[in-house]
Amino acid sequence: MGMHEDLVRLSEVAAGFSYSPYSRFKVGAAGLFENPAGNQKIFTGCNIENAAYGPTNCGERTAVFSAVAEGYLRLIKMCVFTPTETASSPCGVCRQVMNEFGPDAEVVCTCNNPDAIILTTVAKLLPNAFGPKNLGK
């Protein structure tokens, strides 16, 4: 199995861990990240809702935050899965977070329908993004 297939499979598994009792909209994410030493690792995440709504966290951000917490600061590719008939693109907040760590990262959105795949990049999802480059980083 190739890296792409691994990310798709792991994002589907991650969706199964979704804690979404309010929206009932499950999201799983799997991202390939790289640390400063050049080592690569896959991190997964799911959406985690909260009764207060504001503290809810999306699957993509859960994966990014897990990666960063282990020192993997470069996002290379993110796969997002929803058990729906149409693929769902990351929300605006997730796009901004992914831009922070991988403005050129690939983004693959999949669902139960194999013909409804979205293939794009963070840069296309968030054109003219504000990020580290704006602060001279």
mmCIF file of N, CA and C in Angstrom:
data_model
loop_
_atom_site.group_PDB
_atom_site.id
_atom_site.type_symbol
_atom_site.label_atom_id
_atom_site.label_comp_id
_atom_site.label_asym_id
_atom_site.label_seq_id
_atom_site.Cartn_x
_atom_site.Cartn_y
_atom_site.Cartn_z
ATOM 1 N N MET A 1 0.836 -1.175 0.000
ATOM 2 C CA MET A 1 0.000 0.000 0.000
ATOM 3 C C MET A 1 0.886 1.246 0.000
ATOM 4 N N GLY A 2 0.523 2.247 -0.771
ATOM 5 C CA GLY A 2 1.294 3.473 -0.842
ATOM 6 C C GLY A 2 0.889 4.472 0.230
ATOM 7 N N MET A 3 1.658 5.545 0.325
ATOM 8 C CA MET A 3 1.398 6.562 1.344
ATOM 9 C C MET A 3 -0.006 7.144 1.198
ATOM 10 N N HIS A 4 -0.434 7.431 -0.034
ATOM 11 C CA HIS A 4 -1.760 7.994 -0.263
ATOM 12 C C HIS A 4 -2.839 7.066 0.292
ATOM 13 N N GLU A 5 -2.735 5.787 -0.028
ATOM 14 C CA GLU A 5 -3.730 4.814 0.432
ATOM 15 C C GLU A 5 -3.702 4.682 1.950
ATOM 16 N N ASP A 6 -2.503 4.738 2.539
ATOM 17 C CA ASP A 6 -2.390 4.667 3.996
ATOM 18 C C ASP A 6 -3.103 5.839 4.650
ATOM 19 N N LEU A 7 -2.906 7.035 4.112
ATOM 20 C CA LEU A 7 -3.556 8.221 4.680
ATOM 21 C C LEU A 7 -5.071 8.126 4.557
ATOM 22 N N VAL A 8 -5.556 7.665 3.420
ATOM 23 C CA VAL A 8 -7.006 7.511 3.228
ATOM 24 C C VAL A 8 -7.550 6.521 4.249
ATOM 25 N N ARG A 9 -6.908 5.378 4.379
ATOM 26 C CA ARG A 9 -7.371 4.344 5.313
ATOM 27 C C ARG A 9 -7.350 4.846 6.758
ATOM 28 N N LEU A 10 -6.255 5.501 7.136
ATOM 29 C CA LEU A 10 -6.133 5.994 8.505
ATOM 30 C C LEU A 10 -7.126 7.119 8.807
ATOM 31 N N SER A 11 -7.453 7.928 7.809
ATOM 32 C CA SER A 11 -8.463 8.974 8.036
ATOM 33 C C SER A 11 -9.839 8.344 8.248
ATOM 34 N N GLU A 12 -10.120 7.246 7.548
ATOM 35 C CA GLU A 12 -11.385 6.536 7.742
ATOM 36 C C GLU A 12 -11.451 5.941 9.145
ATOM 37 N N VAL A 13 -10.352 5.350 9.605
ATOM 38 C CA VAL A 13 -10.302 4.794 10.957
ATOM 39 C C VAL A 13 -10.498 5.905 11.980
ATOM 40 N N ALA A 14 -9.828 7.033 11.782
ATOM 41 C CA ALA A 14 -9.926 8.153 12.713
ATOM 42 C C ALA A 14 -11.359 8.664 12.832
ATOM 43 N N ALA A 15 -12.099 8.671 11.725
ATOM 44 C CA ALA A 15 -13.496 9.120 11.761
ATOM 45 C C ALA A 15 -14.317 8.252 12.718
ATOM 46 N N GLY A 16 -13.926 7.008 12.850
ATOM 47 C CA GLY A 16 -14.621 6.111 13.772
ATOM 48 C C GLY A 16 -14.455 6.501 15.226
ATOM 49 N N PHE A 17 -13.453 7.286 15.546
ATOM 50 C CA PHE A 17 -13.223 7.745 16.914
ATOM 51 C C PHE A 17 -13.862 9.110 17.186
ATOM 52 N N SER A 18 -14.494 9.676 16.179
ATOM 53 C CA SER A 18 -15.114 10.995 16.311
ATOM 54 C C SER A 18 -16.045 11.043 17.521
ATOM 55 N N TYR A 19 -15.923 12.131 18.274
ATOM 56 C CA TYR A 19 -16.849 12.399 19.365
ATOM 57 C C TYR A 19 -17.737 13.544 18.886
ATOM 58 N N SER A 20 -18.863 13.184 18.284
ATOM 59 C CA SER A 20 -19.728 14.181 17.655
ATOM 60 C C SER A 20 -21.202 13.952 18.017
ATOM 61 N N PRO A 21 -21.527 13.970 19.319
ATOM 62 C CA PRO A 21 -22.912 13.701 19.721
ATOM 63 C C PRO A 21 -23.880 14.821 19.367
ATOM 64 N N TYR A 22 -23.386 16.003 19.032
ATOM 65 C CA TYR A 22 -24.263 17.142 18.758
ATOM 66 C C TYR A 22 -24.537 17.277 17.262
ATOM 67 N N SER A 23 -23.502 17.296 16.462
ATOM 68 C CA SER A 23 -23.692 17.436 15.016
ATOM 69 C C SER A 23 -23.939 16.092 14.339
ATOM 70 N N ARG A 24 -23.442 15.034 14.946
ATOM 71 C CA ARG A 24 -23.469 13.694 14.340
ATOM 72 C C ARG A 24 -22.754 13.683 12.983
ATOM 73 N N PHE A 25 -21.839 14.616 12.797
ATOM 74 C CA PHE A 25 -21.051 14.726 11.561
ATOM 75 C C PHE A 25 -19.626 14.301 11.880
ATOM 76 N N LYS A 26 -19.304 13.071 11.534
ATOM 77 C CA LYS A 26 -18.001 12.503 11.861
ATOM 78 C C LYS A 26 -16.944 12.943 10.843
ATOM 79 N N VAL A 27 -15.773 13.300 11.349
ATOM 80 C CA VAL A 27 -14.646 13.678 10.500
ATOM 81 C C VAL A 27 -13.405 12.977 11.017
ATOM 82 N N GLY A 28 -12.658 12.386 10.099
ATOM 83 C CA GLY A 28 -11.367 11.795 10.427
ATOM 84 C C GLY A 28 -10.306 12.425 9.545
ATOM 85 N N ALA A 29 -9.117 12.588 10.096
ATOM 86 C CA ALA A 29 -8.016 13.180 9.337
ATOM 87 C C ALA A 29 -6.737 12.394 9.598
ATOM 88 N N ALA A 30 -5.904 12.344 8.581
ATOM 89 C CA ALA A 30 -4.582 11.738 8.704
ATOM 90 C C ALA A 30 -3.623 12.604 7.904
ATOM 91 N N GLY A 31 -2.582 13.059 8.561
ATOM 92 C CA GLY A 31 -1.620 13.931 7.907
ATOM 93 C C GLY A 31 -0.221 13.365 7.959
ATOM 94 N N LEU A 32 0.508 13.588 6.895
ATOM 95 C CA LEU A 32 1.924 13.233 6.848
ATOM 96 C C LEU A 32 2.705 14.484 7.219
ATOM 97 N N PHE A 33 3.542 14.368 8.241
ATOM 98 C CA PHE A 33 4.310 15.493 8.759
ATOM 99 C C PHE A 33 5.793 15.160 8.763
ATOM 100 N N GLU A 34 6.602 16.211 8.816
ATOM 101 C CA GLU A 34 8.056 16.043 8.863
ATOM 102 C C GLU A 34 8.605 16.896 10.001
ATOM 103 N N ASN A 35 9.594 16.347 10.714
ATOM 104 C CA ASN A 35 10.220 17.136 11.776
ATOM 105 C C ASN A 35 11.484 17.807 11.234
ATOM 106 N N PRO A 36 12.122 18.679 12.006
ATOM 107 C CA PRO A 36 13.301 19.396 11.506
ATOM 108 C C PRO A 36 14.465 18.480 11.103
ATOM 109 N N ALA A 37 14.505 17.267 11.642
ATOM 110 C CA ALA A 37 15.567 16.317 11.281
ATOM 111 C C ALA A 37 15.274 15.592 9.969
ATOM 112 N N GLY A 38 14.085 15.832 9.393
ATOM 113 C CA GLY A 38 13.723 15.186 8.132
ATOM 114 C C GLY A 38 12.966 13.885 8.296
ATOM 115 N N ASN A 39 12.668 13.496 9.519
ATOM 116 C CA ASN A 39 11.894 12.278 9.750
ATOM 117 C C ASN A 39 10.430 12.568 9.467
ATOM 118 N N GLN A 40 9.764 11.596 8.861
ATOM 119 C CA GLN A 40 8.350 11.756 8.544
ATOM 120 C C GLN A 40 7.509 10.799 9.377
ATOM 121 N N LYS A 41 6.308 11.255 9.720
ATOM 122 C CA LYS A 41 5.408 10.446 10.532
ATOM 123 C C LYS A 41 3.976 10.858 10.234
ATOM 124 N N ILE A 42 3.072 9.898 10.311
ATOM 125 C CA ILE A 42 1.644 10.159 10.125
ATOM 126 C C ILE A 42 0.998 10.401 11.485
ATOM 127 N N PHE A 43 0.181 11.447 11.549
ATOM 128 C CA PHE A 43 -0.607 11.746 12.742
ATOM 129 C C PHE A 43 -2.070 11.783 12.335
ATOM 130 N N THR A 44 -2.935 11.250 13.189
ATOM 131 C CA THR A 44 -4.360 11.229 12.893
ATOM 132 C C THR A 44 -5.118 12.095 13.882
ATOM 133 N N GLY A 45 -6.350 12.397 13.513
ATOM 134 C CA GLY A 45 -7.221 13.158 14.397
ATOM 135 C C GLY A 45 -8.661 12.967 13.998
ATOM 136 N N CYS A 46 -9.550 13.296 14.913
ATOM 137 C CA CYS A 46 -10.980 13.265 14.640
ATOM 138 C C CYS A 46 -11.587 14.518 15.256
ATOM 139 N N ASN A 47 -12.810 14.814 14.852
ATOM 140 C CA ASN A 47 -13.477 15.957 15.470
ATOM 141 C C ASN A 47 -13.918 15.570 16.875
ATOM 142 N N ILE A 48 -13.770 16.531 17.799
ATOM 143 C CA ILE A 48 -14.106 16.322 19.199
ATOM 144 C C ILE A 48 -15.005 17.477 19.618
ATOM 145 N N GLU A 49 -16.289 17.179 19.761
ATOM 146 C CA GLU A 49 -17.251 18.228 20.086
ATOM 147 C C GLU A 49 -17.351 18.446 21.587
ATOM 148 N N ASN A 50 -18.005 19.550 21.942
ATOM 149 C CA ASN A 50 -18.177 19.927 23.331
ATOM 150 C C ASN A 50 -19.556 20.559 23.480
ATOM 151 N N ALA A 51 -20.193 20.325 24.605
ATOM 152 C CA ALA A 51 -21.530 20.880 24.831
ATOM 153 C C ALA A 51 -21.549 22.399 24.751
ATOM 154 N N ALA A 52 -20.419 23.036 25.022
ATOM 155 C CA ALA A 52 -20.336 24.491 24.941
ATOM 156 C C ALA A 52 -20.036 24.966 23.522
ATOM 157 N N TYR A 53 -19.916 24.080 22.573
ATOM 158 C CA TYR A 53 -19.667 24.329 21.151
ATOM 159 C C TYR A 53 -18.332 25.008 20.853
ATOM 160 N N GLY A 54 -18.019 26.112 21.473
ATOM 161 C CA GLY A 54 -16.777 26.837 21.195
ATOM 162 C C GLY A 54 -15.516 25.994 21.358
ATOM 163 N N PRO A 55 -15.427 25.143 22.371
ATOM 164 C CA PRO A 55 -14.225 24.322 22.541
ATOM 165 C C PRO A 55 -14.124 23.138 21.570
ATOM 166 N N THR A 56 -15.088 22.969 20.687
ATOM 167 C CA THR A 56 -15.050 21.882 19.714
ATOM 168 C C THR A 56 -13.805 22.007 18.845
ATOM 169 N N ASN A 57 -13.215 20.873 18.495
ATOM 170 C CA ASN A 57 -12.020 20.869 17.653
ATOM 171 C C ASN A 57 -12.236 19.942 16.465
ATOM 172 N N CYS A 58 -11.855 20.400 15.291
ATOM 173 C CA CYS A 58 -12.000 19.619 14.059
ATOM 174 C C CYS A 58 -10.929 18.529 13.966
ATOM 175 N N GLY A 59 -11.186 17.539 13.147
ATOM 176 C CA GLY A 59 -10.246 16.444 12.960
ATOM 177 C C GLY A 59 -8.904 16.890 12.409
ATOM 178 N N GLU A 60 -8.915 17.816 11.450
ATOM 179 C CA GLU A 60 -7.676 18.281 10.843
ATOM 180 C C GLU A 60 -6.788 18.961 11.887
ATOM 181 N N ARG A 61 -7.401 19.808 12.703
ATOM 182 C CA ARG A 61 -6.628 20.508 13.738
ATOM 183 C C ARG A 61 -6.145 19.546 14.810
ATOM 184 N N THR A 62 -6.949 18.539 15.141
ATOM 185 C CA THR A 62 -6.500 17.549 16.114
ATOM 186 C C THR A 62 -5.235 16.866 15.608
ATOM 187 N N ALA A 63 -5.196 16.508 14.327
ATOM 188 C CA ALA A 63 -4.001 15.871 13.745
ATOM 189 C C ALA A 63 -2.812 16.829 13.756
ATOM 190 N N VAL A 64 -3.031 18.079 13.352
ATOM 191 C CA VAL A 64 -1.936 19.065 13.322
ATOM 192 C C VAL A 64 -1.396 19.295 14.735
ATOM 193 N N PHE A 65 -2.276 19.499 15.691
ATOM 194 C CA PHE A 65 -1.832 19.786 17.058
ATOM 195 C C PHE A 65 -1.078 18.599 17.650
ATOM 196 N N SER A 66 -1.503 17.376 17.328
ATOM 197 C CA SER A 66 -0.784 16.187 17.801
ATOM 198 C C SER A 66 0.617 16.139 17.215
ATOM 199 N N ALA A 67 0.733 16.463 15.923
ATOM 200 C CA ALA A 67 2.040 16.455 15.255
ATOM 201 C C ALA A 67 2.972 17.496 15.862
ATOM 202 N N VAL A 68 2.476 18.703 16.011
ATOM 203 C CA VAL A 68 3.291 19.794 16.552
ATOM 204 C C VAL A 68 3.728 19.468 17.979
ATOM 205 N N ALA A 69 2.857 18.834 18.757
ATOM 206 C CA ALA A 69 3.188 18.472 20.135
ATOM 207 C C ALA A 69 4.349 17.485 20.203
ATOM 208 N N GLU A 70 4.633 16.797 19.087
ATOM 209 C CA GLU A 70 5.761 15.864 19.030
ATOM 210 C C GLU A 70 6.918 16.412 18.203
ATOM 211 N N GLY A 71 6.859 17.686 17.831
ATOM 212 C CA GLY A 71 7.973 18.310 17.122
ATOM 213 C C GLY A 71 7.950 18.179 15.610
ATOM 214 N N TYR A 72 6.832 17.727 15.051
ATOM 215 C CA TYR A 72 6.692 17.603 13.601
ATOM 216 C C TYR A 72 5.986 18.862 13.107
ATOM 217 N N LEU A 73 6.766 19.785 12.581
ATOM 218 C CA LEU A 73 6.259 21.119 12.282
ATOM 219 C C LEU A 73 5.928 21.372 10.821
ATOM 220 N N ARG A 74 6.179 20.416 9.945
ATOM 221 C CA ARG A 74 5.906 20.620 8.516
ATOM 222 C C ARG A 74 4.851 19.642 8.041
ATOM 223 N N LEU A 75 3.719 20.181 7.597
ATOM 224 C CA LEU A 75 2.659 19.369 7.014
ATOM 225 C C LEU A 75 2.955 19.157 5.540
ATOM 226 N N ILE A 76 2.970 17.915 5.124
ATOM 227 C CA ILE A 76 3.232 17.557 3.729
ATOM 228 C C ILE A 76 1.932 17.225 2.996
ATOM 229 N N LYS A 77 1.067 16.456 3.665
ATOM 230 C CA LYS A 77 -0.172 16.021 3.024
ATOM 231 C C LYS A 77 -1.211 15.731 4.099
ATOM 232 N N MET A 78 -2.461 16.156 3.851
ATOM 233 C CA MET A 78 -3.558 15.902 4.770
ATOM 234 C C MET A 78 -4.688 15.210 4.034
ATOM 235 N N CYS A 79 -5.190 14.139 4.619
ATOM 236 C CA CYS A 79 -6.348 13.441 4.066
ATOM 237 C C CYS A 79 -7.495 13.587 5.063
ATOM 238 N N VAL A 80 -8.660 13.962 4.563
ATOM 239 C CA VAL A 80 -9.845 14.167 5.384
ATOM 240 C C VAL A 80 -10.942 13.224 4.884
ATOM 241 N N PHE A 81 -11.573 12.505 5.822
ATOM 242 C CA PHE A 81 -12.644 11.575 5.465
ATOM 243 C C PHE A 81 -13.911 11.914 6.231
ATOM 244 N N THR A 82 -15.031 11.927 5.508
ATOM 245 C CA THR A 82 -16.352 12.024 6.126
ATOM 246 C C THR A 82 -17.200 10.885 5.586
ATOM 247 N N PRO A 83 -17.942 10.183 6.448
ATOM 248 C CA PRO A 83 -18.790 9.083 5.981
ATOM 249 C C PRO A 83 -20.082 9.609 5.367
ATOM 250 N N THR A 84 -19.928 10.315 4.266
ATOM 251 C CA THR A 84 -21.036 10.967 3.566
ATOM 252 C C THR A 84 -20.972 10.591 2.091
ATOM 253 N N GLU A 85 -21.920 11.055 1.317
ATOM 254 C CA GLU A 85 -21.915 10.790 -0.129
ATOM 255 C C GLU A 85 -21.132 11.834 -0.914
ATOM 256 N N THR A 86 -20.854 12.978 -0.301
ATOM 257 C CA THR A 86 -20.018 13.990 -0.943
ATOM 258 C C THR A 86 -18.864 14.326 -0.001
ATOM 259 N N ALA A 87 -17.695 14.544 -0.573
ATOM 260 C CA ALA A 87 -16.523 14.883 0.230
ATOM 261 C C ALA A 87 -16.678 16.283 0.804
ATOM 262 N N SER A 88 -16.134 16.490 1.986
ATOM 263 C CA SER A 88 -16.202 17.790 2.655
ATOM 264 C C SER A 88 -14.821 18.405 2.731
ATOM 265 N N SER A 89 -14.728 19.646 2.367
ATOM 266 C CA SER A 89 -13.480 20.394 2.410
ATOM 267 C C SER A 89 -13.253 20.912 3.832
ATOM 268 N N PRO A 90 -12.002 21.110 4.248
ATOM 269 C CA PRO A 90 -11.733 21.646 5.587
ATOM 270 C C PRO A 90 -12.376 23.022 5.795
ATOM 271 N N CYS A 91 -12.764 23.291 7.031
ATOM 272 C CA CYS A 91 -13.347 24.595 7.365
ATOM 273 C C CYS A 91 -12.265 25.675 7.309
ATOM 274 N N GLY A 92 -12.678 26.914 7.403
ATOM 275 C CA GLY A 92 -11.744 28.033 7.325
ATOM 276 C C GLY A 92 -10.695 28.024 8.410
ATOM 277 N N VAL A 93 -11.076 27.677 9.637
ATOM 278 C CA VAL A 93 -10.112 27.643 10.737
ATOM 279 C C VAL A 93 -9.057 26.574 10.472
ATOM 280 N N CYS A 94 -9.479 25.411 10.011
ATOM 281 C CA CYS A 94 -8.524 24.336 9.696
ATOM 282 C C CYS A 94 -7.598 24.741 8.549
ATOM 283 N N ARG A 95 -8.125 25.437 7.571
ATOM 284 C CA ARG A 95 -7.294 25.913 6.465
ATOM 285 C C ARG A 95 -6.202 26.837 6.984
ATOM 286 N N GLN A 96 -6.566 27.727 7.896
ATOM 287 C CA GLN A 96 -5.590 28.651 8.464
ATOM 288 C C GLN A 96 -4.527 27.893 9.265
ATOM 289 N N VAL A 97 -4.922 26.929 10.062
ATOM 290 C CA VAL A 97 -3.971 26.145 10.855
ATOM 291 C C VAL A 97 -3.065 25.332 9.939
ATOM 292 N N MET A 98 -3.627 24.706 8.914
ATOM 293 C CA MET A 98 -2.789 23.938 7.985
ATOM 294 C C MET A 98 -1.821 24.857 7.258
ATOM 295 N N ASN A 99 -2.240 26.065 6.934
ATOM 296 C CA ASN A 99 -1.363 27.024 6.273
ATOM 297 C C ASN A 99 -0.150 27.358 7.131
ATOM 298 N N GLU A 100 -0.334 27.418 8.429
ATOM 299 C CA GLU A 100 0.764 27.726 9.350
ATOM 300 C C GLU A 100 1.906 26.720 9.224
ATOM 301 N N PHE A 101 1.560 25.451 8.992
ATOM 302 C CA PHE A 101 2.559 24.383 8.996
ATOM 303 C C PHE A 101 2.796 23.750 7.626
ATOM 304 N N GLY A 102 1.971 24.077 6.639
ATOM 305 C CA GLY A 102 2.151 23.487 5.317
ATOM 306 C C GLY A 102 1.411 24.222 4.235
ATOM 307 N N PRO A 103 1.816 25.442 3.920
ATOM 308 C CA PRO A 103 1.081 26.211 2.913
ATOM 309 C C PRO A 103 1.038 25.541 1.538
ATOM 310 N N ASP A 104 1.992 24.677 1.258
ATOM 311 C CA ASP A 104 2.008 23.984 -0.033
ATOM 312 C C ASP A 104 1.571 22.526 0.074
ATOM 313 N N ALA A 105 1.053 22.140 1.238
ATOM 314 C CA ALA A 105 0.660 20.744 1.456
ATOM 315 C C ALA A 105 -0.490 20.339 0.540
ATOM 316 N N GLU A 106 -0.472 19.069 0.155
ATOM 317 C CA GLU A 106 -1.580 18.489 -0.596
ATOM 318 C C GLU A 106 -2.733 18.242 0.363
ATOM 319 N N VAL A 107 -3.954 18.345 -0.126
ATOM 320 C CA VAL A 107 -5.140 18.037 0.659
ATOM 321 C C VAL A 107 -6.016 17.102 -0.174
ATOM 322 N N VAL A 108 -6.392 15.972 0.434
ATOM 323 C CA VAL A 108 -7.244 14.990 -0.221
ATOM 324 C C VAL A 108 -8.461 14.791 0.662
ATOM 325 N N CYS A 109 -9.645 15.026 0.109
ATOM 326 C CA CYS A 109 -10.886 14.851 0.855
ATOM 327 C C CYS A 109 -11.644 13.689 0.239
ATOM 328 N N THR A 110 -11.968 12.695 1.071
ATOM 329 C CA THR A 110 -12.660 11.504 0.590
ATOM 330 C C THR A 110 -13.933 11.287 1.392
ATOM 331 N N CYS A 111 -14.748 10.364 0.893
ATOM 332 C CA CYS A 111 -16.027 10.060 1.538
ATOM 333 C C CYS A 111 -16.442 8.648 1.137
ATOM 334 N N ASN A 112 -17.676 8.283 1.400
ATOM 335 C CA ASN A 112 -18.161 6.950 1.033
ATOM 336 C C ASN A 112 -18.281 6.758 -0.475
ATOM 337 N N ASN A 113 -18.334 7.831 -1.219
ATOM 338 C CA ASN A 113 -18.472 7.777 -2.672
ATOM 339 C C ASN A 113 -17.092 7.943 -3.315
ATOM 340 N N PRO A 114 -16.524 6.881 -3.889
ATOM 341 C CA PRO A 114 -15.181 6.973 -4.460
ATOM 342 C C PRO A 114 -15.057 7.936 -5.641
ATOM 343 N N ASP A 115 -16.185 8.364 -6.201
ATOM 344 C CA ASP A 115 -16.152 9.304 -7.320
ATOM 345 C C ASP A 115 -16.227 10.766 -6.870
ATOM 346 N N ALA A 116 -16.312 11.004 -5.564
ATOM 347 C CA ALA A 116 -16.499 12.365 -5.055
ATOM 348 C C ALA A 116 -15.273 12.840 -4.276
ATOM 349 N N ILE A 117 -14.115 12.631 -4.813
ATOM 350 C CA ILE A 117 -12.869 13.002 -4.148
ATOM 351 C C ILE A 117 -12.493 14.445 -4.507
ATOM 352 N N ILE A 118 -11.986 15.158 -3.517
ATOM 353 C CA ILE A 118 -11.445 16.503 -3.736
ATOM 354 C C ILE A 118 -9.932 16.410 -3.609
ATOM 355 N N LEU A 119 -9.205 16.803 -4.643
ATOM 356 C CA LEU A 119 -7.743 16.846 -4.622
ATOM 357 C C LEU A 119 -7.327 18.295 -4.794
ATOM 358 N N THR A 120 -6.630 18.851 -3.811
ATOM 359 C CA THR A 120 -6.267 20.258 -3.870
ATOM 360 C C THR A 120 -5.021 20.500 -3.028
ATOM 361 N N THR A 121 -4.751 21.737 -2.720
ATOM 362 C CA THR A 121 -3.643 22.110 -1.846
ATOM 363 C C THR A 121 -4.142 23.142 -0.833
ATOM 364 N N VAL A 122 -3.376 23.326 0.220
ATOM 365 C CA VAL A 122 -3.724 24.356 1.193
ATOM 366 C C VAL A 122 -3.734 25.721 0.511
ATOM 367 N N ALA A 123 -2.744 25.972 -0.345
ATOM 368 C CA ALA A 123 -2.652 27.270 -1.034
ATOM 369 C C ALA A 123 -3.887 27.552 -1.889
ATOM 370 N N LYS A 124 -4.450 26.532 -2.503
ATOM 371 C CA LYS A 124 -5.669 26.735 -3.304
ATOM 372 C C LYS A 124 -6.902 26.923 -2.414
ATOM 373 N N LEU A 125 -6.900 26.265 -1.261
ATOM 374 C CA LEU A 125 -8.029 26.401 -0.346
ATOM 375 C C LEU A 125 -8.022 27.743 0.386
ATOM 376 N N LEU A 126 -6.826 28.337 0.528
ATOM 377 C CA LEU A 126 -6.696 29.584 1.266
ATOM 378 C C LEU A 126 -5.769 30.531 0.510
ATOM 379 N N PRO A 127 -6.245 31.052 -0.629
ATOM 380 C CA PRO A 127 -5.391 31.947 -1.417
ATOM 381 C C PRO A 127 -5.095 33.248 -0.662
ATOM 382 N N ASN A 128 -3.927 33.796 -0.937
ATOM 383 C CA ASN A 128 -3.497 35.047 -0.297
ATOM 384 C C ASN A 128 -3.546 34.955 1.224
ATOM 385 N N ALA A 129 -3.173 33.787 1.748
ATOM 386 C CA ALA A 129 -3.257 33.529 3.183
ATOM 387 C C ALA A 129 -2.305 34.398 3.989
ATOM 388 N N PHE A 130 -2.731 34.721 5.191
ATOM 389 C CA PHE A 130 -1.866 35.365 6.171
ATOM 390 C C PHE A 130 -1.151 34.246 6.912
ATOM 391 N N GLY A 131 0.165 34.365 7.054
ATOM 392 C CA GLY A 131 0.905 33.317 7.740
ATOM 393 C C GLY A 131 2.271 33.777 8.156
ATOM 394 N N PRO A 132 3.135 32.820 8.494
ATOM 395 C CA PRO A 132 4.482 33.141 8.982
ATOM 396 C C PRO A 132 5.259 34.081 8.046
ATOM 397 N N LYS A 133 5.029 33.944 6.743
ATOM 398 C CA LYS A 133 5.763 34.809 5.776
ATOM 399 C C LYS A 133 5.442 36.284 5.974
ATOM 400 N N ASN A 134 4.228 36.564 6.452
ATOM 401 C CA ASN A 134 3.837 37.950 6.696
ATOM 402 C C ASN A 134 4.560 38.547 7.898
ATOM 403 N N LEU A 135 5.085 37.686 8.749
ATOM 404 C CA LEU A 135 5.802 38.129 9.937
ATOM 405 C C LEU A 135 7.313 37.965 9.777
ATOM 406 N N GLY A 136 7.750 37.742 8.528
ATOM 407 C CA GLY A 136 9.176 37.614 8.247
ATOM 408 C C GLY A 136 9.774 36.284 8.662
ATOM 409 N N LYS A 137 8.950 35.258 8.805
ATOM 410 C CA LYS A 137 9.434 33.921 9.221
ATOM 411 C C LYS A 137 9.567 33.012 8.028
#
